[in-house]
Amino acid sequence: MLSRIAESLYWMTRHLERADNTARVLDINVVYMLEADEGATEEMQWRPLLTIMGADELYEELHPDGRVTVQRVIHLLTQDRNNPGSLLLSLKLARENARVVRDRISSEMWEALNEVWLSADKHLKTTLQPWRAAEFYAFIHRQVAAFFGLTQSTMMRGQAYGFMALGSLQERADMTARILDTRYHLLLPDLKLVGSPLDYYQWGALLKSLSGFEAYRRKYQGGIRPIDVVEFVVLDTDFPRSLAYCVDGLERALARIGALPDGAVPERLAALRRHLDGATPQGILDLGLHEYLDDFLGLLADLGTALQSDYFEAHLGDDAQ
């Protein structure tokens, strides 16, 4: 497989996963902003999203007055063409990469991705208003889920599938760590609210932004406790958005692709594995959750760099898979 084909497969699913994750965190904030504490300002509710998406600096550049509003944040993260990580541009880049590898994916996958891009582009010709944002984000969820469902049912399990899995799982692990880090940091200082309805709502919003609320409640019968959330989101190998599940999937994807002799990817992936193995929820909290997740994100970035040097900057051969 040519390196440019491998890179396009990787970035196609990574951008698509990013679009879905962006819709996911925005959707939860839109739906639950009316249930938030009456004393919570727009900035308190919406600035964390800028941090999760790494858009703080860009927001300050575009809005020098520093005022954080729901309309501004929704616009920046959803459709602002100045933001390379916006939902709209993520969909556009996913489609452009899909066009490069159109002969490597099924026609059903291409049609699904093309349809979601055309629909999103049409809907976002005008500014997305908060009152219709939830419906739009739900549409993105359904369409992205349909694409990945078609991938499972129509894609051959070869190298191409492996590179697609690498892209989606790396992006998912990155976003899960960022959501947990930012939300956890904001929630813990409110010790006076522990056990209150607002506390339950806030932790519930965190889990719902990861599509894990129902699964968490089925597994843990004692309510929502921070230590259980850490165990569930970081270490539970059965939860599809946990860090452990993503690393398991990355290992399977690499096994499908095949490691290169003297390549850096196996060692980078082994470093992620060592970071998770032997970790306990209490041990992570004692070390400091922020520090633990920050180290994880650093190792994940190292893996991305290794993938670039091993597979995308090198020629993998002319043989078709």
Coordinates of C-alpha atoms in Angstrom, one line a residue:
M1 CA 0.0 0.0 0.0
L2 CA 1.3 3.5 -0.9
S3 CA 2.0 5.7 2.1
R4 CA -0.4 8.4 0.8
I5 CA -3.2 5.9 0.7
A6 CA -2.5 4.7 4.2
E7 CA -2.4 8.3 5.5
S8 CA -5.7 9.2 3.8
L9 CA -7.4 6.1 5.4
Y10 CA -6.0 7.1 8.8
W11 CA -7.1 10.7 8.5
M12 CA -10.5 10.0 7.0
T13 CA -11.6 8.2 10.1
R14 CA -9.7 10.4 12.5
H15 CA -11.5 13.5 11.2
L16 CA -14.8 11.8 11.2
E17 CA -14.3 10.7 14.8
R18 CA -13.3 14.3 15.7
A19 CA -16.5 15.6 14.1
D20 CA -18.6 13.1 16.1
N21 CA -16.8 13.9 19.3
T22 CA -17.3 17.7 18.7
A23 CA -21.0 17.2 18.2
R24 CA -21.1 15.0 21.2
V25 CA -19.7 17.5 23.7
L26 CA -21.7 20.4 22.2
D27 CA -24.9 18.4 22.2
I28 CA -24.6 17.6 25.9
N29 CA -23.9 21.3 26.8
V30 CA -26.8 22.5 24.7
V31 CA -29.3 20.0 26.0
Y32 CA -28.4 20.4 29.7
M33 CA -27.5 24.1 29.9
L34 CA -31.0 24.8 31.1
E35 CA -30.6 22.3 34.0
A36 CA -27.3 23.9 35.2
D37 CA -26.9 25.8 38.4
E38 CA -28.8 29.0 38.2
G39 CA -25.7 30.8 39.3
A40 CA -23.6 29.3 36.5
T41 CA -22.7 31.9 33.9
E42 CA -22.3 31.3 30.2
E43 CA -18.6 31.4 30.6
M44 CA -18.7 28.8 33.4
Q45 CA -20.8 26.5 31.2
W46 CA -19.0 27.0 27.8
R47 CA -15.4 27.8 28.4
P48 CA -14.6 24.2 29.4
L49 CA -15.6 23.2 25.8
L50 CA -13.0 25.5 24.4
T51 CA -10.3 23.9 26.6
I52 CA -11.4 20.3 25.7
M53 CA -11.2 21.2 22.0
G54 CA -7.9 23.1 22.3
A55 CA -9.6 26.3 21.0
D56 CA -8.9 28.7 23.8
E57 CA -6.2 30.7 22.0
L58 CA -8.2 31.0 18.8
Y59 CA -11.2 32.1 20.7
E60 CA -9.3 34.9 22.4
E61 CA -7.9 36.0 19.0
L62 CA -11.3 36.2 17.4
H63 CA -13.0 37.8 20.4
P64 CA -10.6 40.2 22.1
D65 CA -13.2 41.3 24.6
G66 CA -12.9 37.9 26.2
R67 CA -16.6 37.4 26.6
V68 CA -17.7 33.8 26.3
T69 CA -21.2 33.2 25.0
V70 CA -23.1 30.2 23.9
Q71 CA -23.6 31.5 20.4
R72 CA -19.9 32.3 19.9
V73 CA -18.7 28.9 21.2
I74 CA -21.2 27.0 19.1
H75 CA -20.2 29.0 16.0
L76 CA -16.4 28.5 16.5
L77 CA -16.6 24.8 17.2
T78 CA -19.3 24.0 14.7
Q79 CA -18.8 26.0 11.5
D80 CA -16.1 28.7 11.8
R81 CA -13.7 28.3 8.9
N82 CA -11.0 29.9 10.9
N83 CA -11.0 26.9 13.2
P84 CA -9.2 23.9 11.6
G85 CA -10.8 21.6 14.2
S86 CA -14.4 22.7 13.7
L87 CA -17.0 20.1 13.0
L88 CA -17.7 21.4 9.5
L89 CA -14.0 21.4 8.5
S90 CA -13.5 18.0 10.1
L91 CA -16.3 16.6 7.9
K92 CA -14.8 18.3 4.8
L93 CA -11.4 16.8 5.5
A94 CA -12.8 13.4 6.1
R95 CA -14.6 13.5 2.8
E96 CA -11.5 14.8 0.9
N97 CA -9.5 11.9 2.3
A98 CA -12.3 9.5 1.5
R99 CA -12.2 10.7 -2.1
V100 CA -8.5 9.8 -2.3
V101 CA -9.2 6.2 -1.1
R102 CA -12.5 5.8 -2.8
D103 CA -11.4 2.5 -4.5
R104 CA -10.3 1.1 -1.1
I105 CA -13.6 1.6 0.7
S106 CA -17.1 0.3 -0.1
S107 CA -19.5 2.4 -2.2
E108 CA -21.9 2.4 0.8
M109 CA -19.2 4.0 3.0
W110 CA -18.5 6.6 0.4
E111 CA -22.1 7.5 -0.2
A112 CA -22.8 7.7 3.6
L113 CA -19.8 10.1 4.1
N114 CA -20.6 12.1 1.0
E115 CA -24.2 12.5 2.2
V116 CA -23.3 13.7 5.7
W117 CA -20.9 16.3 4.3
L118 CA -23.4 17.6 1.7
S119 CA -26.2 17.8 4.4
A120 CA -23.9 19.5 6.9
D121 CA -22.6 22.0 4.4
K122 CA -26.2 22.9 3.4
H123 CA -27.4 23.3 7.0
L124 CA -24.4 25.5 8.0
K125 CA -24.7 28.0 5.1
T126 CA -26.3 30.2 7.8
T127 CA -25.3 30.6 11.5
L128 CA -26.4 27.7 13.6
Q129 CA -28.7 28.9 16.3
P130 CA -28.6 27.3 19.8
W131 CA -32.3 26.4 19.6
R132 CA -31.8 24.1 16.6
A133 CA -28.3 23.0 17.4
A134 CA -29.3 19.8 19.3
E135 CA -31.2 18.5 16.3
F136 CA -28.2 19.1 14.1
Y137 CA -25.8 17.4 16.4
A138 CA -28.1 14.4 16.7
F139 CA -28.1 14.2 12.9
I140 CA -24.3 14.1 12.9
H141 CA -24.3 11.3 15.5
R142 CA -26.6 9.2 13.5
Q143 CA -24.7 9.7 10.2
V144 CA -21.3 9.1 11.7
A145 CA -22.6 6.0 13.5
A146 CA -24.1 4.8 10.1
F147 CA -20.7 5.2 8.4
F148 CA -18.9 3.2 11.1
G149 CA -21.7 0.6 11.0
L150 CA -21.2 0.2 7.2
T151 CA -17.5 0.0 7.8
Q152 CA -18.0 -3.0 10.1
S153 CA -20.4 -4.8 7.6
T154 CA -18.8 -4.0 4.3
M155 CA -15.0 -3.5 4.8
M156 CA -12.5 -6.2 4.2
R157 CA -10.3 -6.8 7.3
G158 CA -6.9 -5.9 5.8
Q159 CA -4.3 -3.2 6.1
A160 CA -6.8 -0.5 5.0
Y161 CA -9.2 -1.5 7.8
G162 CA -6.2 -1.4 10.2
F163 CA -5.2 2.2 9.3
M164 CA -8.8 3.3 9.6
A165 CA -9.0 1.7 13.1
L166 CA -5.8 3.5 14.1
G167 CA -7.2 6.9 13.1
S168 CA -10.6 6.5 14.9
L169 CA -9.2 4.9 18.1
Q170 CA -6.4 7.4 18.5
E171 CA -8.8 10.3 18.1
R172 CA -11.3 8.7 20.5
A173 CA -8.6 8.1 23.2
D174 CA -7.4 11.7 22.8
M175 CA -10.9 13.1 23.2
T176 CA -11.8 10.9 26.1
A177 CA -8.7 11.9 28.1
R178 CA -9.3 15.6 27.4
I179 CA -13.0 15.4 28.4
L180 CA -12.2 13.6 31.6
D181 CA -9.3 15.8 32.5
T182 CA -11.2 19.1 32.0
R183 CA -14.5 18.0 33.5
Y184 CA -13.0 16.3 36.5
H185 CA -10.9 19.3 37.3
L186 CA -13.9 21.5 37.2
L187 CA -16.1 19.2 39.3
L188 CA -13.9 18.2 42.1
P189 CA -13.5 21.6 43.8
D190 CA -17.2 21.8 44.5
L191 CA -17.0 19.6 47.5
K192 CA -20.1 21.2 49.1
L193 CA -22.1 19.9 46.2
V194 CA -21.1 16.3 46.5
G195 CA -24.2 14.1 46.5
S196 CA -26.5 16.9 45.5
P197 CA -28.8 16.8 42.4
L198 CA -26.5 19.3 40.7
D199 CA -23.5 17.1 41.4
Y200 CA -25.3 14.1 39.9
Y201 CA -26.3 16.2 36.9
Q202 CA -22.7 17.3 36.3
W203 CA -21.2 13.8 36.6
G204 CA -24.0 12.5 34.5
A205 CA -23.2 15.1 31.8
L206 CA -19.6 14.0 31.8
L207 CA -20.6 10.3 31.3
K208 CA -23.3 11.2 28.7
S209 CA -20.7 13.2 26.7
L210 CA -18.8 9.9 26.4
S211 CA -22.0 7.9 25.7
G212 CA -21.4 6.0 28.9
F213 CA -24.1 7.0 31.3
E214 CA -26.4 4.0 30.9
A215 CA -23.5 1.6 30.9
Y216 CA -22.1 3.1 34.0
R217 CA -25.4 2.9 35.9
R218 CA -25.8 -0.7 35.0
K219 CA -22.3 -1.5 36.3
Y220 CA -22.1 0.6 39.4
Q221 CA -25.1 0.5 41.7
G222 CA -23.9 3.0 44.3
G223 CA -24.5 6.2 42.5
I224 CA -21.9 8.3 40.7
R225 CA -18.5 8.4 42.6
P226 CA -15.4 10.0 41.1
I227 CA -13.2 7.0 41.8
D228 CA -15.7 4.8 39.9
V229 CA -15.8 7.2 37.0
V230 CA -12.1 7.1 36.7
E231 CA -12.1 3.3 36.8
F232 CA -14.8 3.2 34.2
V233 CA -13.4 5.8 31.8
V234 CA -9.7 4.9 32.1
L235 CA -9.4 1.2 32.8
D236 CA -12.6 -0.6 31.8
T237 CA -11.7 -2.7 28.8
D238 CA -15.4 -3.3 27.9
F239 CA -16.4 0.3 27.6
P240 CA -15.8 1.3 24.0
R241 CA -14.6 4.9 24.8
S242 CA -12.3 4.0 27.6
L243 CA -8.6 4.6 27.3
A244 CA -7.9 0.9 27.9
Y245 CA -10.3 -0.2 25.2
C246 CA -8.8 2.2 22.7
V247 CA -5.2 1.0 23.4
D248 CA -6.4 -2.6 23.0
G249 CA -7.9 -1.7 19.7
L250 CA -4.7 0.1 18.6
E251 CA -2.7 -3.0 19.3
R252 CA -5.1 -5.1 17.2
A253 CA -4.9 -2.6 14.4
L254 CA -1.1 -2.6 14.4
A255 CA -1.1 -6.4 14.4
R256 CA -3.3 -6.3 11.3
I257 CA -1.1 -3.8 9.5
G258 CA 2.2 -5.3 10.5
A259 CA 5.0 -3.5 12.3
L260 CA 8.0 -2.2 10.2
P261 CA 11.5 -3.5 11.0
D262 CA 13.2 -0.9 13.2
G263 CA 10.0 1.1 13.3
A264 CA 9.2 3.3 16.2
V265 CA 5.4 2.5 16.5
P266 CA 5.7 -0.8 18.5
E267 CA 7.7 0.9 21.2
R268 CA 5.4 3.9 21.4
L269 CA 2.4 1.6 21.7
A270 CA 4.2 -0.5 24.3
A271 CA 4.7 2.7 26.3
L272 CA 1.0 3.4 26.3
R273 CA 0.4 -0.2 27.4
R274 CA 2.8 0.2 30.3
H275 CA 1.1 3.4 31.4
L276 CA -2.2 1.5 31.8
D277 CA -1.0 -1.8 33.0
G278 CA -1.0 -2.1 36.8
A279 CA -2.8 1.3 37.3
T280 CA -5.6 1.4 39.8
P281 CA -8.2 4.1 40.2
Q282 CA -6.9 5.0 43.7
G283 CA -3.4 5.0 42.4
I284 CA -4.3 7.3 39.6
L285 CA -6.0 9.8 42.0
D286 CA -3.1 9.6 44.4
L287 CA -0.7 10.5 41.6
G288 CA -3.0 13.2 40.3
L289 CA -5.5 12.5 37.6
H290 CA -4.4 15.5 35.6
E291 CA -0.8 14.4 35.7
Y292 CA -1.8 10.9 34.7
L293 CA -3.9 12.0 31.8
D294 CA -1.3 14.5 30.7
D295 CA 1.3 11.8 30.5
F296 CA -1.1 9.6 28.6
L297 CA -1.8 12.4 26.0
G298 CA 2.0 12.9 25.6
L299 CA 2.5 9.2 24.9
L300 CA -0.5 9.3 22.5
A301 CA 1.1 12.2 20.6
D302 CA 4.4 10.3 20.4
L303 CA 2.5 7.4 18.8
G304 CA 1.1 9.8 16.2
T305 CA 4.6 11.1 15.4
A306 CA 5.8 7.5 15.1
L307 CA 2.9 6.6 12.7
Q308 CA 3.8 9.6 10.6
S309 CA 7.5 8.6 10.3
D310 CA 7.0 4.8 10.0
Y311 CA 4.0 4.7 7.6
F312 CA 3.1 8.0 6.1
E313 CA 6.4 9.5 5.2
A314 CA 7.8 6.2 4.0
H315 CA 6.8 4.2 0.9
L316 CA 5.2 1.0 2.0
G317 CA 5.5 -0.7 -1.3
D318 CA 3.6 -0.9 -4.6
D319 CA 1.8 -4.1 -3.9
A320 CA -1.9 -3.7 -3.5
Q321 CA -3.4 -5.3 -0.4

